[in-house]
Amino acid sequence: MPSITRNTKDWQAIDVAHHLHPFTDPKYFDSKAPLVVTRAQGSHVWDSDGRKILDGMAGLWCVNVGYGRQELIDASHRQMQELAYYNVFFQSATPPQIELSRVLAELTPGDLNHFFFTNSGSEANDTVIRMVRHFWEVEGKPEKHIFIGRTLGYHGSTVAATSLGGMQNMHDMGKSLLPGFEHVMHPHWYALGGDLGEEEFGVKAAQALEDKILELGAGNIAAFVAEPVQGAGGVIDPPKTYWPEIQRICRKYDILLVADEVICGFGRLGHWFGSEAYGIEPDLMPMAKGLSSGYLPIAAVAYSARMHKTLQRGGVFSHGYTYSGHPVSCAVALANIQLIKDEGLIEKVHNETAPYFRQRLEDVVAEHRLVGEVRGAGLLAGVQLVKDKQTRALFNADQNVAMKCRDHCLDGGLIMRAVGQSMVASPPLIITKDEIDELIAILLESLDRTAADLGIV
Ligand code: PMP
């Protein structure tokens, strides 16, 4: 079938007439039109008018190996011809799913050698919730059922994943906060540290978990769930004292530690997993996005030998999705992992591009009068916009400062995302130093334009 071609205005009109966009105010389209992306290659996408745009978000934090990779296209084509679908329910398996389980077991840290496959990060986190509660039931401790997440944590959009996350706007919509979910503070030193030094604040933020455990009773708590670096919450990398303290507290009270690797996994932080970057030894790791570089939907939950032993005593594991372990998605994930290995992408991020990106952000972006803080790790960056660099005062929310900056970026040929009053970036892992320069130049120009909009000269 030839690809469907229409002109931009037609695409936009049809889209606005029939499609509800995730995380978008439908009223936005009363005055503005959606960006229609029609093709992509490497680190760039092209819109329906043929304009080339640098994708500073790797799609939605996922296209780690970049666009247009023939190896992934070929893998899906081959697998579709061989076996387009079979399920893994009951007692069935398929070669790509078997092979992917083996390859993942080699990559994941510690004894996280067991996997359950899902289609999305949200489903992976829902699976974590059902699996962990079942685990404690089999262990004879059914009262251990409460999950503790963090404010501004993001774990997905199903009702349970929404509850696990700490996004107030999501809880408020449709009474989505289920019972059995609690939240503790996110470890953002710049915003919440007050007079404390960064390391001292890291310990304090971790202590909030211990306080919550003592308040609720360790005997009632199933697990603590957190992203190694918070992504959708604004790219919040914790002080280096934070994770060791969290690990200690979880061990002390026998609370399972879940590292949500949906963004941080598969090279984003210059390691296979964010847990390695921070020395975390989790009991479970939900993963998605970079697992297939977004070419096809696939996600997984890695879990420990201890959990596996218990699940073996628990009878039927009554959980699953029709497309769990989809053979074509597994084949693409395998090709994607092989590509990451063959091209040494993790080493490249760790040794070259991430340090370069960081240096450029610190040397030039941090100097801009609108910028209070640049933060992040690996190829994840957050740029905090402030009204006053000295006092760290923010703009009024209704000034929409980050959205203004985001729109200027797009006009200038760069996709970045606005989160609160921060700009965030998560480019493909194949991004070159020249492309990083391009990103920084457009961002600086957009910051200037935003300042001009606000009457700041
Ligand atoms: N966990 C994290 C850390 C995420 O960033 C996301 C998505 N941005 C999810 C879970 C949910 O993944 P999905 O959108 O694939 O359901």
XYZ file of C-alpha atoms and ligand atoms in Angstrom:
473
model
C 0.000 0.000 0.000
C 1.457 3.406 -0.893
C 1.747 5.749 2.074
C -1.186 8.080 2.462
C -0.330 11.654 1.549
C -2.371 14.718 2.338
C -1.401 18.302 2.829
C -0.605 19.551 6.308
C -3.855 21.442 6.789
C -5.904 18.341 5.952
C -3.886 16.122 8.291
C -4.344 18.616 11.085
C -8.054 19.149 10.535
C -8.783 15.414 10.506
C -6.631 14.848 13.599
C -8.299 17.625 15.567
C -11.744 16.337 14.527
C -11.165 12.744 15.637
C -8.261 12.291 18.016
C -7.866 12.987 21.719
C -4.173 13.626 22.395
C -2.599 12.229 25.578
C -1.538 14.845 28.112
C -2.943 17.687 25.997
C -5.657 20.251 26.690
C -8.117 19.697 23.809
C -8.746 23.461 23.803
C -5.125 23.942 22.675
C -6.306 23.080 19.174
C -8.839 25.918 19.141
C -5.953 28.187 18.235
C -3.027 25.884 17.383
C -2.471 22.831 15.237
C -0.746 19.524 15.983
C 2.739 18.866 14.659
C 2.391 16.137 12.055
C 5.582 14.075 11.863
C 5.893 12.077 8.681
C 9.386 10.574 8.626
C 12.611 10.340 10.577
C 16.237 9.390 10.210
C 19.040 9.317 12.748
C 18.430 12.027 15.356
C 16.037 14.063 13.192
C 12.365 13.963 12.303
C 10.612 15.705 9.409
C 7.190 17.326 9.639
C 4.473 17.225 6.998
C 5.845 20.427 5.430
C 9.242 18.782 4.980
C 10.875 20.730 7.820
C 13.806 18.959 9.504
C 13.698 19.021 13.305
C 16.303 17.734 15.783
C 14.555 15.313 18.135
C 15.952 16.273 21.520
C 13.498 13.877 23.214
C 14.204 10.675 21.228
C 10.470 10.446 20.593
C 9.196 9.965 24.129
C 12.546 9.146 25.792
C 12.737 5.957 23.785
C 14.374 5.991 20.350
C 17.794 5.176 21.802
C 19.391 3.830 18.611
C 17.920 6.612 16.478
C 15.466 6.425 13.600
C 15.541 4.379 10.413
C 17.766 1.525 11.594
C 17.663 -1.193 8.947
C 18.642 -3.937 11.412
C 15.423 -3.416 13.375
C 13.294 -3.126 10.266
C 14.760 -6.378 8.901
C 14.285 -8.189 12.221
C 10.587 -7.334 12.322
C 10.107 -8.257 8.672
C 11.801 -11.635 9.104
C 9.854 -12.412 12.255
C 6.523 -11.413 10.706
C 7.158 -13.877 7.905
C 8.224 -16.668 10.251
C 5.697 -16.251 13.059
C 3.735 -13.006 13.227
C 2.043 -13.918 16.487
C 1.771 -16.560 19.066
C 1.003 -16.124 22.741
C 3.013 -17.122 25.797
C 0.019 -17.908 28.009
C -0.442 -21.233 29.696
C 2.516 -23.388 28.733
C 3.585 -21.823 25.408
C 6.726 -19.996 24.370
C 8.311 -18.651 21.157
C 11.975 -18.501 20.132
C 12.288 -14.662 20.134
C 10.739 -14.446 23.624
C 12.973 -17.277 24.894
C 16.078 -15.688 23.405
C 15.181 -12.225 24.722
C 14.737 -13.623 28.242
C 18.221 -15.136 28.029
C 19.855 -11.986 26.658
C 18.158 -9.785 29.257
C 19.267 -12.122 32.053
C 22.855 -11.536 30.909
C 22.411 -7.767 30.980
C 20.447 -7.204 34.170
C 22.373 -6.749 37.416
C 22.547 -9.169 40.347
C 20.123 -12.075 40.364
C 17.395 -10.357 38.355
C 17.245 -13.292 35.984
C 13.492 -13.731 35.569
C 11.168 -11.744 33.322
C 7.507 -11.086 32.717
C 6.687 -9.362 29.419
C 4.157 -6.576 28.879
C 3.467 -3.996 26.156
C 4.129 -0.761 27.988
C 5.793 0.741 31.014
C 2.371 1.286 32.594
C 1.529 -2.389 32.282
C 4.961 -3.299 33.606
C 4.252 -1.262 36.732
C 0.763 -2.730 37.083
C 2.441 -6.118 36.874
C 4.889 -5.085 39.595
C 1.963 -4.195 41.862
C 0.128 -7.479 41.335
C 3.322 -9.541 41.493
C 4.628 -7.924 44.670
C 1.332 -8.171 46.536
C 1.041 -11.811 45.468
C 4.643 -12.381 46.630
C 3.857 -11.137 50.139
C 0.656 -13.193 50.253
C 2.603 -16.340 49.415
C 5.207 -15.337 52.017
C 2.373 -15.331 54.568
C 2.433 -11.547 55.033
C -0.672 -10.357 53.159
C -0.854 -7.174 55.214
C 2.315 -5.978 53.438
C 0.357 -4.330 50.610
C 1.087 -0.584 50.616
C 3.272 0.891 47.857
C 5.339 3.978 48.499
C 6.211 6.157 45.511
C 7.430 9.756 45.292
C 5.962 13.131 44.517
C 6.522 13.923 40.824
C 7.274 10.244 40.222
C 5.889 8.912 36.949
C 5.113 5.244 36.472
C 2.409 5.282 33.809
C -1.221 6.066 33.130
C -3.246 2.990 34.044
C -5.203 3.528 37.265
C -2.706 1.613 39.387
C 0.361 3.192 37.749
C -1.245 6.622 38.165
C -1.705 5.883 41.869
C 1.886 4.743 42.193
C 3.105 7.922 40.523
C 3.107 11.195 42.360
C 1.496 13.532 39.838
C -1.207 15.555 41.542
C -2.927 16.499 38.272
C -3.240 12.825 37.373
C -4.605 11.853 40.801
C -7.156 14.648 40.569
C -8.559 13.526 37.213
C -11.247 10.891 37.621
C -10.517 10.159 41.283
C -7.533 8.088 40.193
C -5.664 7.689 43.465
C -6.413 4.172 44.714
C -6.090 3.245 48.386
C -2.816 1.566 49.336
C -0.513 4.098 47.663
C 1.573 6.635 49.560
C 4.179 9.149 48.457
C 7.305 10.702 49.901
C 9.252 13.741 48.745
C 11.291 13.753 45.532
C 14.998 14.477 46.057
C 15.320 17.779 44.225
C 17.945 19.704 46.133
C 17.757 22.937 44.096
C 14.006 23.292 44.694
C 13.597 21.793 48.154
C 17.033 21.847 49.793
C 16.707 25.199 51.554
C 19.844 25.863 53.547
C 21.056 22.271 53.479
C 24.099 21.190 51.492
C 23.336 18.818 48.629
C 24.620 15.676 50.357
C 22.895 16.498 53.611
C 19.664 17.044 51.697
C 20.068 13.665 49.959
C 20.060 11.947 53.349
C 17.089 14.022 54.501
C 15.063 13.119 51.398
C 15.815 9.424 51.962
C 14.873 9.792 55.624
C 11.385 10.796 54.454
C 11.006 7.165 53.392
C 12.000 5.874 56.823
C 9.596 8.340 58.476
C 6.772 7.101 56.259
C 7.633 3.464 57.027
C 7.541 4.169 60.752
C 4.265 6.063 60.398
C 2.510 3.260 58.467
C 4.290 0.301 60.049
C 6.851 -1.747 58.111
C 4.534 -4.755 58.404
C 2.079 -2.974 56.082
C 4.487 -1.930 53.352
C 5.117 -3.989 50.239
C 7.614 -1.950 48.246
C 9.206 1.392 47.493
C 9.158 2.328 43.808
C 11.316 5.030 42.225
C 13.046 5.977 39.011
C 16.858 6.126 39.351
C 16.569 9.614 37.831
C 13.030 11.016 37.757
C 12.183 11.667 34.115
C 8.713 13.030 33.449
C 8.834 14.860 36.786
C 11.451 17.181 35.266
C 14.694 15.156 35.097
C 15.601 15.090 38.764
C 18.878 13.348 39.529
C 19.315 12.734 43.252
C 22.256 13.815 45.412
C 24.795 10.987 45.618
C 23.921 10.282 49.253
C 20.310 9.483 48.395
C 20.276 6.011 46.852
C 22.641 4.297 49.331
C 20.432 5.504 52.153
C 17.252 4.335 50.375
C 18.821 0.932 49.822
C 19.799 0.676 53.489
C 16.302 1.618 54.665
C 14.548 -0.870 52.341
C 16.839 -3.678 53.544
C 16.397 -2.746 57.199
C 12.580 -3.021 57.026
C 12.369 -5.830 54.418
C 10.643 -3.625 51.891
C 11.118 -4.556 48.251
C 12.975 -1.990 46.196
C 11.656 -1.396 42.687
C 13.820 0.641 40.306
C 11.621 1.882 37.467
C 14.099 1.696 34.566
C 11.581 2.615 31.879
C 13.563 5.748 30.951
C 16.951 5.064 32.545
C 17.430 1.580 31.093
C 19.303 0.664 27.901
C 22.052 3.222 27.953
C 20.342 6.487 28.794
C 22.672 7.077 31.768
C 25.784 5.577 30.122
C 25.157 2.163 31.710
C 22.833 -0.635 30.688
C 20.609 0.326 33.619
C 20.284 3.405 35.813
C 20.582 1.141 38.852
C 24.213 0.493 37.911
C 24.917 4.207 37.621
C 23.771 4.679 41.233
C 24.869 1.336 42.730
C 21.250 0.303 43.411
C 20.474 -3.396 43.901
C 16.736 -3.581 43.235
C 14.434 -6.557 43.731
C 12.451 -5.682 40.621
C 13.099 -3.580 37.534
C 10.295 -2.593 35.171
C 11.769 -1.614 31.781
C 10.338 -0.474 28.418
C 11.148 2.301 25.905
C 14.863 1.710 25.109
C 14.258 -2.063 25.173
C 13.075 -1.808 21.554
C 14.090 1.833 21.007
C 10.358 2.418 20.552
C 10.242 0.593 17.195
C 7.525 -1.716 18.555
C 5.751 -1.725 21.918
C 7.378 -4.020 24.439
C 8.177 -3.849 28.138
C 9.256 -6.262 30.843
C 9.567 -6.713 34.573
C 12.834 -8.232 35.788
C 12.599 -9.866 39.210
C 14.913 -11.583 41.635
C 15.701 -15.214 42.440
C 14.148 -14.704 45.888
C 10.860 -13.622 44.315
C 10.984 -16.420 41.793
C 11.341 -19.041 44.522
C 8.304 -17.659 46.296
C 6.218 -17.388 43.116
C 6.944 -21.065 42.477
C 5.064 -21.847 45.680
C 2.163 -19.494 44.836
C 0.111 -21.547 42.397
C -1.155 -20.127 39.094
C 0.155 -16.639 38.356
C -3.177 -15.224 37.208
C -1.960 -12.299 35.151
C -1.055 -11.660 31.517
C -1.639 -9.680 28.346
C -2.532 -11.074 24.924
C 0.601 -9.476 23.529
C 2.949 -10.377 26.400
C 6.200 -11.516 24.776
C 4.922 -10.687 21.265
C 7.387 -12.453 18.948
C 7.863 -9.531 16.569
C 8.471 -7.071 19.422
C 10.914 -9.533 21.014
C 12.768 -9.965 17.704
C 13.070 -6.184 17.369
C 14.247 -5.858 20.991
C 16.933 -8.479 20.322
C 18.128 -6.639 17.207
C 18.084 -3.365 19.157
C 20.199 -4.772 21.997
C 22.634 -6.247 19.485
C 22.943 -2.854 17.792
C 23.616 -1.114 21.107
C 26.394 -3.653 21.733
C 27.849 -3.608 18.202
C 28.056 0.171 18.076
C 29.361 0.512 21.631
C 26.595 3.040 22.290
C 26.737 2.724 26.064
C 30.473 3.396 26.168
C 30.007 6.244 23.689
C 27.394 7.889 25.928
C 29.436 7.260 29.072
C 32.806 8.414 27.750
C 32.008 10.938 25.051
C 28.585 12.369 24.397
C 27.171 12.605 27.919
C 30.252 14.432 29.323
C 30.257 16.731 26.278
C 26.528 17.466 26.613
C 26.948 18.178 30.310
C 29.910 20.477 29.697
C 28.034 22.476 27.078
C 25.018 22.791 29.358
C 27.158 23.991 32.248
C 29.403 26.262 30.223
C 26.811 28.106 28.198
C 23.217 27.244 29.106
C 23.696 27.634 32.867
C 25.021 31.158 32.232
C 21.789 32.320 30.626
C 19.853 34.846 32.718
C 16.695 32.698 32.695
C 18.473 29.553 33.867
C 18.758 28.705 37.565
C 20.009 25.152 37.356
C 21.107 22.593 34.797
C 20.789 19.049 36.058
C 20.598 15.466 34.900
C 22.785 12.465 34.214
C 23.957 10.715 31.060
C 21.892 11.906 28.125
C 19.101 13.224 30.318
C 19.011 16.945 31.021
C 16.770 19.350 32.911
C 17.108 23.117 32.595
C 15.341 25.024 35.368
C 13.987 28.416 34.334
C 13.869 31.065 37.060
C 12.801 34.676 37.411
C 15.644 35.383 39.829
C 18.898 33.427 39.788
C 19.848 34.636 43.281
C 16.644 33.789 45.152
C 15.654 30.877 42.847
C 12.206 32.480 42.542
C 10.054 31.023 39.783
C 7.840 32.866 37.316
C 4.081 33.023 37.813
C 2.586 29.794 36.515
C 0.286 31.696 34.131
C 3.320 33.135 32.309
C 3.818 29.652 30.811
C 7.501 30.322 30.547
C 8.617 26.798 29.656
C 5.838 26.356 27.100
C 6.946 29.608 25.470
C 10.511 28.343 25.333
C 9.357 24.986 23.999
C 7.441 26.688 21.181
C 10.484 28.787 20.286
C 12.596 25.613 20.204
C 10.147 23.996 17.804
C 10.122 27.102 15.592
C 13.910 26.937 15.605
C 14.006 23.249 14.620
C 14.379 21.462 17.965
C 12.019 19.280 19.985
C 12.455 19.672 23.731
C 9.777 19.228 26.350
C 8.414 21.690 28.900
C 7.831 20.250 32.395
C 6.576 22.784 34.914
C 9.130 25.578 34.617
C 11.874 23.346 33.284
C 12.981 22.343 29.822
C 13.994 18.725 29.482
C 15.992 16.806 26.909
C 16.621 13.116 26.271
C 18.189 12.814 22.814
C 18.887 9.573 20.940
C 22.049 7.830 22.151
C 23.504 8.126 18.641
C 23.496 11.928 18.854
C 26.809 13.377 17.628
C 28.778 16.245 19.151
C 27.775 18.416 16.172
C 24.134 17.636 16.849
C 24.631 18.452 20.528
C 26.036 21.817 19.409
C 22.946 22.265 17.232
C 20.689 21.473 20.210
C 22.505 23.904 22.492
C 22.489 26.706 19.892
C 18.739 26.431 19.265
C 18.030 26.199 23.000
C 20.061 29.351 23.688
C 18.320 31.248 20.925
C 14.939 30.082 22.285
C 15.863 31.186 25.795
C 16.710 34.641 24.404
C 13.367 34.796 22.625
C 11.538 33.692 25.757
C 13.287 36.406 27.754
C 12.255 38.942 25.106
C 8.608 37.732 25.332
C 8.750 38.355 29.065
C 10.179 41.830 28.560
C 13.498 40.819 30.123
C 16.447 42.364 28.323
N 7.708 4.579 34.023
C 8.436 5.627 33.654
C 9.639 5.999 34.466
C 8.100 6.368 32.523
O 8.815 7.434 32.173
C 6.983 5.975 31.766
C 6.565 6.702 30.498
N 7.088 7.931 30.261
C 6.236 4.883 32.204
C 6.633 4.193 33.330
C 5.014 4.450 31.469
O 5.344 3.854 30.276
P 4.269 3.718 29.101
O 3.981 5.110 28.610
O 4.987 2.855 28.092
O 3.082 3.058 29.647
